[in-house]
Amino acid sequence: MKMCGGTLCALFFGLAAVAEASAGSLRDDFSSVVFLRDYNTRLVLISTALLGVAGGLAGSFLLLRKRSLMGDALSHATLPGIVLAFMFAVHFTGGGRSFAVLITGAAVTGILGCVVVLLIRGLTRVKDDAAMGIVLSVFYGAGVVLLSVVQHMPEAGTAGLESFLYGKTASMVRTDFYLVSGAAVISLFASLALFKEFRLLCFDEEYARSMGWPTHALDVLMLLLVTLVTVVGLQAVGVVLIIAFLIIPAASARMWTSRFGWMLVLAAGFGGASGWLGAGLSALAPGLPAGAVIVLTAAAFFVLSLLAGPDRGIVGRAVRAALLKRRIERQHLLRGIYEVLEETGPAPQLAGEGTPVVPWAALERKRSWTPRELRRVVRRAYRQGLVETMGRAGLRLTDAGARAAARVTRNHRLWEIYLVEHADIAPTHVDRDADAVEHILGADIIRRLEATLPSAARPAADGVPASPHPIR
Amino acid sequence: MRGALGTERAWAGALRGGLPEEHSPDSPLSVHDLTVAYHRKPVIWDIDLEIPEGKLVGIVGPNGAGKSTLIKACLELVPRSSGEVRIFGEPYRAQRKLVGYVPQRESVDWDFPVSVLDVVAMGTYGRLGWLRPVNRRCKGLAMEALEKVGLADYAQRQISQLSGGQQQRVFLARALAQDARIYFMDEPFAAVDAATERAIVGILHELKRRGRTCLVVHHDLATVEEYFDWLVMLNMRVVAAGPTAEVFTAENLRKTYGGKLTLLSEAAAAVSKEAGTVE
């Protein structure tokens, strides 16, 4: 839930940032971007893709450690550091825009922000989320104030500093590329080397501590990794949106897998792809702020994952629910037919010559189906070759349908008998209880049911035991 | 006040038949004067314990008696206000490899993306050490532990697919994979199915047979005599400790559960109130 909220928030800011930008028209240099013909574009795209990989890895740990908000506080707290470093550089060296100097400042105040969060948490009874909210906004506010002060300094050309707010990939140069690549390589190695330690820490910190792992040191390492990715990503994605670059690929990856290792791989992939595509799109339309486009690209992957993720995706869940509903309806139909035929006596003839036709009205009564619902269920069963319809008179089971009906009824009754004999449920109530579970019983449970039920040993001739309660 | 507390302690000591003043190096766990306070409110007070080796030790007491806190303080998971804990005669720090911990099931997020085998293999991380990846030997040990708790078929499942009882058995298997000499288990029997309860009892007996010591926080008084041969009855402080047959008496139960500790709890309330005004 929390991560969805974060994603929506990022989406909102992304849209706002795009709208803010002057609408740059798509140029015809599409091919030069896609095929990396232009040297600077090539640098930018490779950098942002590497950054995405690093962000996906670090973000996965952050997400699973449930520290997403901490990452947000950290990234916002970098802003005053950037501006202070700029002022410092202007004052002492004259030139202010060395990327390395700026991100050093960013790292210092970013980590300071985290320390303040920890101090507030440790020394007062203010809760975690409140502490992070306070630090995030206060540091960011300080950054904005400092930024406007700097902009009024006469001697300094401050062009470029605002790009740290929303990100501007076009301003990246070769040294930036080396920095970003270095950070990506470091985060890749750290993730591989500390895979086991981070997994243990994220899953069960207390247990890790009981075994003697220095969990505080591991937390610091994780935070340093996040700081590293954050500060080198600031120029491309910006202070406000960098957290999305960390969290969204990880959240997307979680939709596809329930394995820690695969989640890291997928998060790195999603991050890299969003960096590449987002930077490419913003290169085509130079008016668009790169950070926002990158985040929106990542958000698109997230929405896709949300819908299509096999295990947790919305579409997958809906399909599974629909399939289950159909199976239940089919089983109800088959058992209904069996019970109607059984009214003549136990072990009725179910199919073939001379079998009575089951009238529609009798089946409607069985399940309080409306005529339309019943026709829909029957039509599906007909397509599966389970029943044949005899016009207005009613319907009949095919041979396959007869076998299925006997099996379905048998499972239902075995389960009912089990509930009556072993769970002390009144026979009059057992029908609905059995209904709730019988449709999902596997073959293994049925075998165990058979083994535990002595009454199942004396079924009627067709293997179906008598119902333990009167049938409506 | 001081006099009253002193009397209380002397009385508790008399109940146990005198206190050993020094830590015995042979005892798997010896606790001396242990006090733990959360926000200055004492949770456990002046605990003295000397657990003999190879016993199944139950820790019982009412809610809020400090049972989990006692275990966590022994494992240095919560800070102690005062007192000492020795594991086989040495501080916990030096003896971690000898200790296995089974936390409460609710202490982790079971929607975490790992498989059952991954979790159980975590028990072998201590032996592996830094930076070494989980190898086949670890997985083999984890598999053995899973077989012991009857979950071998579930090794590749994602942990969110397990029932509560199965989750508890996974935690137990993880501690078994550690192959420790003394185990601390926090409410392993809480809200588990009959199969799990049987499995855990079986494991406890096997551990005892192999000379291991187990401390088990327990809440079901009906099964105390059946499961444990040694008992610690706790309500902020040790009401009684000793062989179950000796200490599990109506009198001690009344003292543990019967609200007869008004003096102590009043003192605790007074201390926390004072602490509140200081803050």
Coordinates of C-alpha atoms in Angstrom, one line a residue, chain A residues 89-300:
Chain A
A89 CA 33.5 26.3 -4.4
V90 CA 32.7 29.7 -5.7
H91 CA 34.2 31.3 -2.7
F92 CA 37.5 29.4 -2.6
T93 CA 38.1 28.4 -6.2
G94 CA 36.1 30.8 -8.2
G95 CA 34.4 28.1 -10.4
G96 CA 31.4 26.4 -8.9
R97 CA 30.1 23.7 -11.0
S98 CA 32.4 20.7 -10.5
F99 CA 30.0 17.8 -10.3
A100 CA 32.3 15.9 -7.8
V101 CA 32.3 18.8 -5.4
L102 CA 28.6 19.3 -5.6
I103 CA 27.8 15.6 -5.0
T104 CA 30.2 15.5 -2.1
G105 CA 28.2 18.3 -0.5
A106 CA 25.0 16.4 -1.4
A107 CA 26.2 13.3 0.3
V108 CA 27.3 15.1 3.4
T109 CA 23.9 16.8 4.1
G110 CA 22.0 13.7 2.9
I111 CA 23.7 11.5 5.5
L112 CA 23.3 14.3 8.0
G113 CA 19.6 14.2 7.4
C114 CA 19.5 10.4 8.1
V115 CA 21.5 11.0 11.3
V116 CA 19.0 13.6 12.4
V117 CA 16.2 11.1 11.8
L118 CA 18.0 8.5 13.9
L119 CA 18.7 11.1 16.6
I120 CA 15.0 12.2 16.8
R121 CA 13.9 8.6 16.9
G122 CA 16.5 7.6 19.6
L123 CA 16.2 10.6 21.8
T124 CA 12.5 11.5 21.7
R125 CA 9.3 9.6 21.5
V126 CA 8.5 11.1 18.0
K127 CA 7.7 8.2 15.7
D128 CA 9.7 7.2 12.7
D129 CA 7.5 8.5 9.9
A130 CA 7.0 11.9 11.7
A131 CA 10.8 12.2 12.2
M132 CA 11.4 11.5 8.5
G133 CA 8.6 13.9 7.4
I134 CA 10.2 16.7 9.5
V135 CA 13.7 16.1 8.2
L136 CA 12.6 15.8 4.6
S137 CA 10.7 19.1 4.6
V138 CA 13.1 21.1 6.8
F139 CA 16.2 20.2 4.8
Y140 CA 14.5 20.7 1.5
G141 CA 13.2 24.0 2.7
A142 CA 16.7 25.1 3.7
G143 CA 17.9 24.0 0.3
V144 CA 15.3 26.1 -1.5
V145 CA 16.2 29.1 0.6
L146 CA 19.9 28.7 0.0
L147 CA 19.2 28.3 -3.7
S148 CA 17.4 31.6 -4.0
V149 CA 20.2 33.3 -2.0
V150 CA 22.8 31.9 -4.4
Q151 CA 20.8 33.0 -7.4
H152 CA 21.1 36.6 -6.1
M153 CA 24.8 36.4 -5.7
P154 CA 26.2 38.7 -8.4
E155 CA 29.5 37.0 -9.1
A156 CA 28.3 33.5 -9.7
G157 CA 26.7 32.1 -12.8
T158 CA 24.3 29.7 -11.2
A159 CA 22.9 28.2 -14.3
G160 CA 22.6 24.4 -13.8
L161 CA 21.9 24.4 -10.1
E162 CA 18.2 24.4 -10.7
S163 CA 18.6 21.3 -12.8
F164 CA 19.3 19.4 -9.6
L165 CA 15.7 19.9 -8.6
Y166 CA 14.1 18.1 -11.6
G167 CA 17.1 16.7 -13.3
K168 CA 18.8 17.5 -16.6
T169 CA 20.6 14.8 -18.4
A170 CA 21.8 17.1 -21.2
S171 CA 24.2 18.8 -18.8
M172 CA 26.2 15.6 -18.2
V173 CA 29.7 15.5 -19.4
R174 CA 32.4 12.8 -19.7
T175 CA 33.6 13.0 -16.1
D176 CA 30.0 12.6 -14.9
F177 CA 29.8 9.5 -17.0
Y178 CA 32.8 8.0 -15.2
L179 CA 31.3 8.9 -11.8
V180 CA 27.9 7.3 -12.7
S181 CA 29.5 4.2 -14.1
G182 CA 31.7 3.8 -11.1
A183 CA 28.7 4.1 -8.8
A184 CA 26.8 1.5 -10.8
V185 CA 29.7 -0.9 -10.7
I186 CA 30.2 -0.4 -7.0
S187 CA 26.5 -1.0 -6.3
L188 CA 26.5 -4.1 -8.5
F189 CA 29.5 -5.6 -6.6
A190 CA 28.1 -4.6 -3.2
S191 CA 24.8 -6.3 -4.1
L192 CA 26.5 -9.5 -5.2
A193 CA 28.9 -9.6 -2.3
L194 CA 26.5 -8.7 0.5
F195 CA 23.5 -10.5 -1.1
K196 CA 23.3 -13.0 1.7
E197 CA 23.8 -10.4 4.5
F198 CA 21.3 -7.9 3.2
R199 CA 18.7 -10.6 2.6
L200 CA 19.1 -11.8 6.2
L201 CA 19.0 -8.2 7.5
C202 CA 15.9 -7.3 5.5
F203 CA 14.0 -10.4 6.5
D204 CA 14.8 -10.8 10.2
E205 CA 17.0 -8.2 11.7
E206 CA 16.6 -9.5 15.3
Y207 CA 17.6 -13.0 14.3
A208 CA 20.6 -11.6 12.4
R209 CA 21.6 -9.7 15.6
S210 CA 21.2 -12.8 17.7
M211 CA 23.7 -14.6 15.4
G212 CA 26.2 -11.8 15.9
W213 CA 25.9 -10.0 12.6
P214 CA 26.6 -6.3 13.0
T215 CA 23.2 -5.2 11.9
H216 CA 23.9 -1.5 12.5
A217 CA 27.0 -1.6 10.3
L218 CA 25.0 -3.4 7.6
D219 CA 22.3 -0.8 7.8
V220 CA 24.9 1.9 7.4
L221 CA 26.4 0.1 4.4
M222 CA 23.0 -0.2 2.8
L223 CA 22.4 3.5 3.5
L224 CA 25.8 4.4 2.0
L225 CA 24.8 2.4 -1.1
V226 CA 21.6 4.3 -1.4
T227 CA 23.4 7.6 -0.8
L228 CA 25.9 6.8 -3.5
V229 CA 23.2 6.1 -6.1
T230 CA 21.2 9.1 -4.9
V231 CA 24.0 11.6 -5.3
V232 CA 25.3 10.5 -8.6
G233 CA 21.7 10.3 -9.9
L234 CA 20.8 13.8 -8.7
Q235 CA 22.0 15.5 -11.9
A236 CA 20.0 13.2 -14.2
V237 CA 16.9 12.7 -12.2
G238 CA 16.8 15.5 -9.6
V239 CA 16.3 15.8 -5.9
V240 CA 12.6 15.5 -5.9
L241 CA 12.2 12.4 -8.1
I242 CA 15.3 10.3 -7.4
I243 CA 13.5 8.3 -4.8
A244 CA 11.1 7.1 -7.5
F245 CA 14.1 5.9 -9.5
L246 CA 15.0 3.8 -6.5
I247 CA 11.7 2.4 -5.4
I248 CA 9.5 2.1 -8.6
P249 CA 11.8 -0.5 -10.4
A250 CA 12.0 -2.5 -7.2
A251 CA 8.2 -2.4 -6.6
S252 CA 7.7 -3.4 -10.2
A253 CA 10.0 -6.3 -9.9
R254 CA 8.2 -7.6 -6.8
M255 CA 5.1 -8.0 -8.9
W256 CA 6.8 -10.6 -11.1
T257 CA 8.6 -12.7 -8.6
S258 CA 8.7 -14.0 -5.1
R259 CA 12.5 -14.7 -5.1
F260 CA 14.9 -12.2 -3.7
G261 CA 17.6 -12.9 -6.3
W262 CA 15.2 -12.6 -9.2
M263 CA 13.7 -9.5 -7.8
L264 CA 17.2 -7.8 -7.8
V265 CA 17.8 -8.9 -11.4
L266 CA 14.4 -7.7 -12.6
A267 CA 14.6 -4.4 -10.6
A268 CA 18.0 -3.7 -12.2
G269 CA 16.5 -4.5 -15.6
F270 CA 13.5 -2.3 -15.1
G271 CA 15.7 0.5 -13.7
G272 CA 18.1 0.3 -16.6
A273 CA 15.3 0.2 -19.2
S274 CA 13.5 3.2 -17.7
G275 CA 16.8 5.1 -17.6
W276 CA 17.6 4.3 -21.2
L277 CA 14.1 5.0 -22.6
G278 CA 13.4 8.0 -20.4
A279 CA 16.7 9.7 -21.2
G280 CA 16.1 8.9 -24.9
L281 CA 12.6 10.4 -24.9
S282 CA 13.8 13.5 -23.2
A283 CA 16.7 13.8 -25.7
L284 CA 14.1 13.8 -28.5
A285 CA 12.2 16.6 -26.8
P286 CA 14.9 18.8 -25.1
G287 CA 12.3 20.9 -23.4
L288 CA 11.2 18.0 -21.2
P289 CA 12.9 17.6 -17.9
A290 CA 14.7 14.3 -18.1
G291 CA 14.1 13.2 -14.5
A292 CA 10.3 13.5 -14.9
V293 CA 10.4 11.5 -18.2
I294 CA 12.5 8.8 -16.7
V295 CA 10.2 8.5 -13.7
L296 CA 7.2 8.4 -15.9
T297 CA 8.8 5.6 -18.0
A298 CA 9.5 3.7 -14.8
A299 CA 5.9 4.3 -13.7
A300 CA 4.7 2.9 -17.0

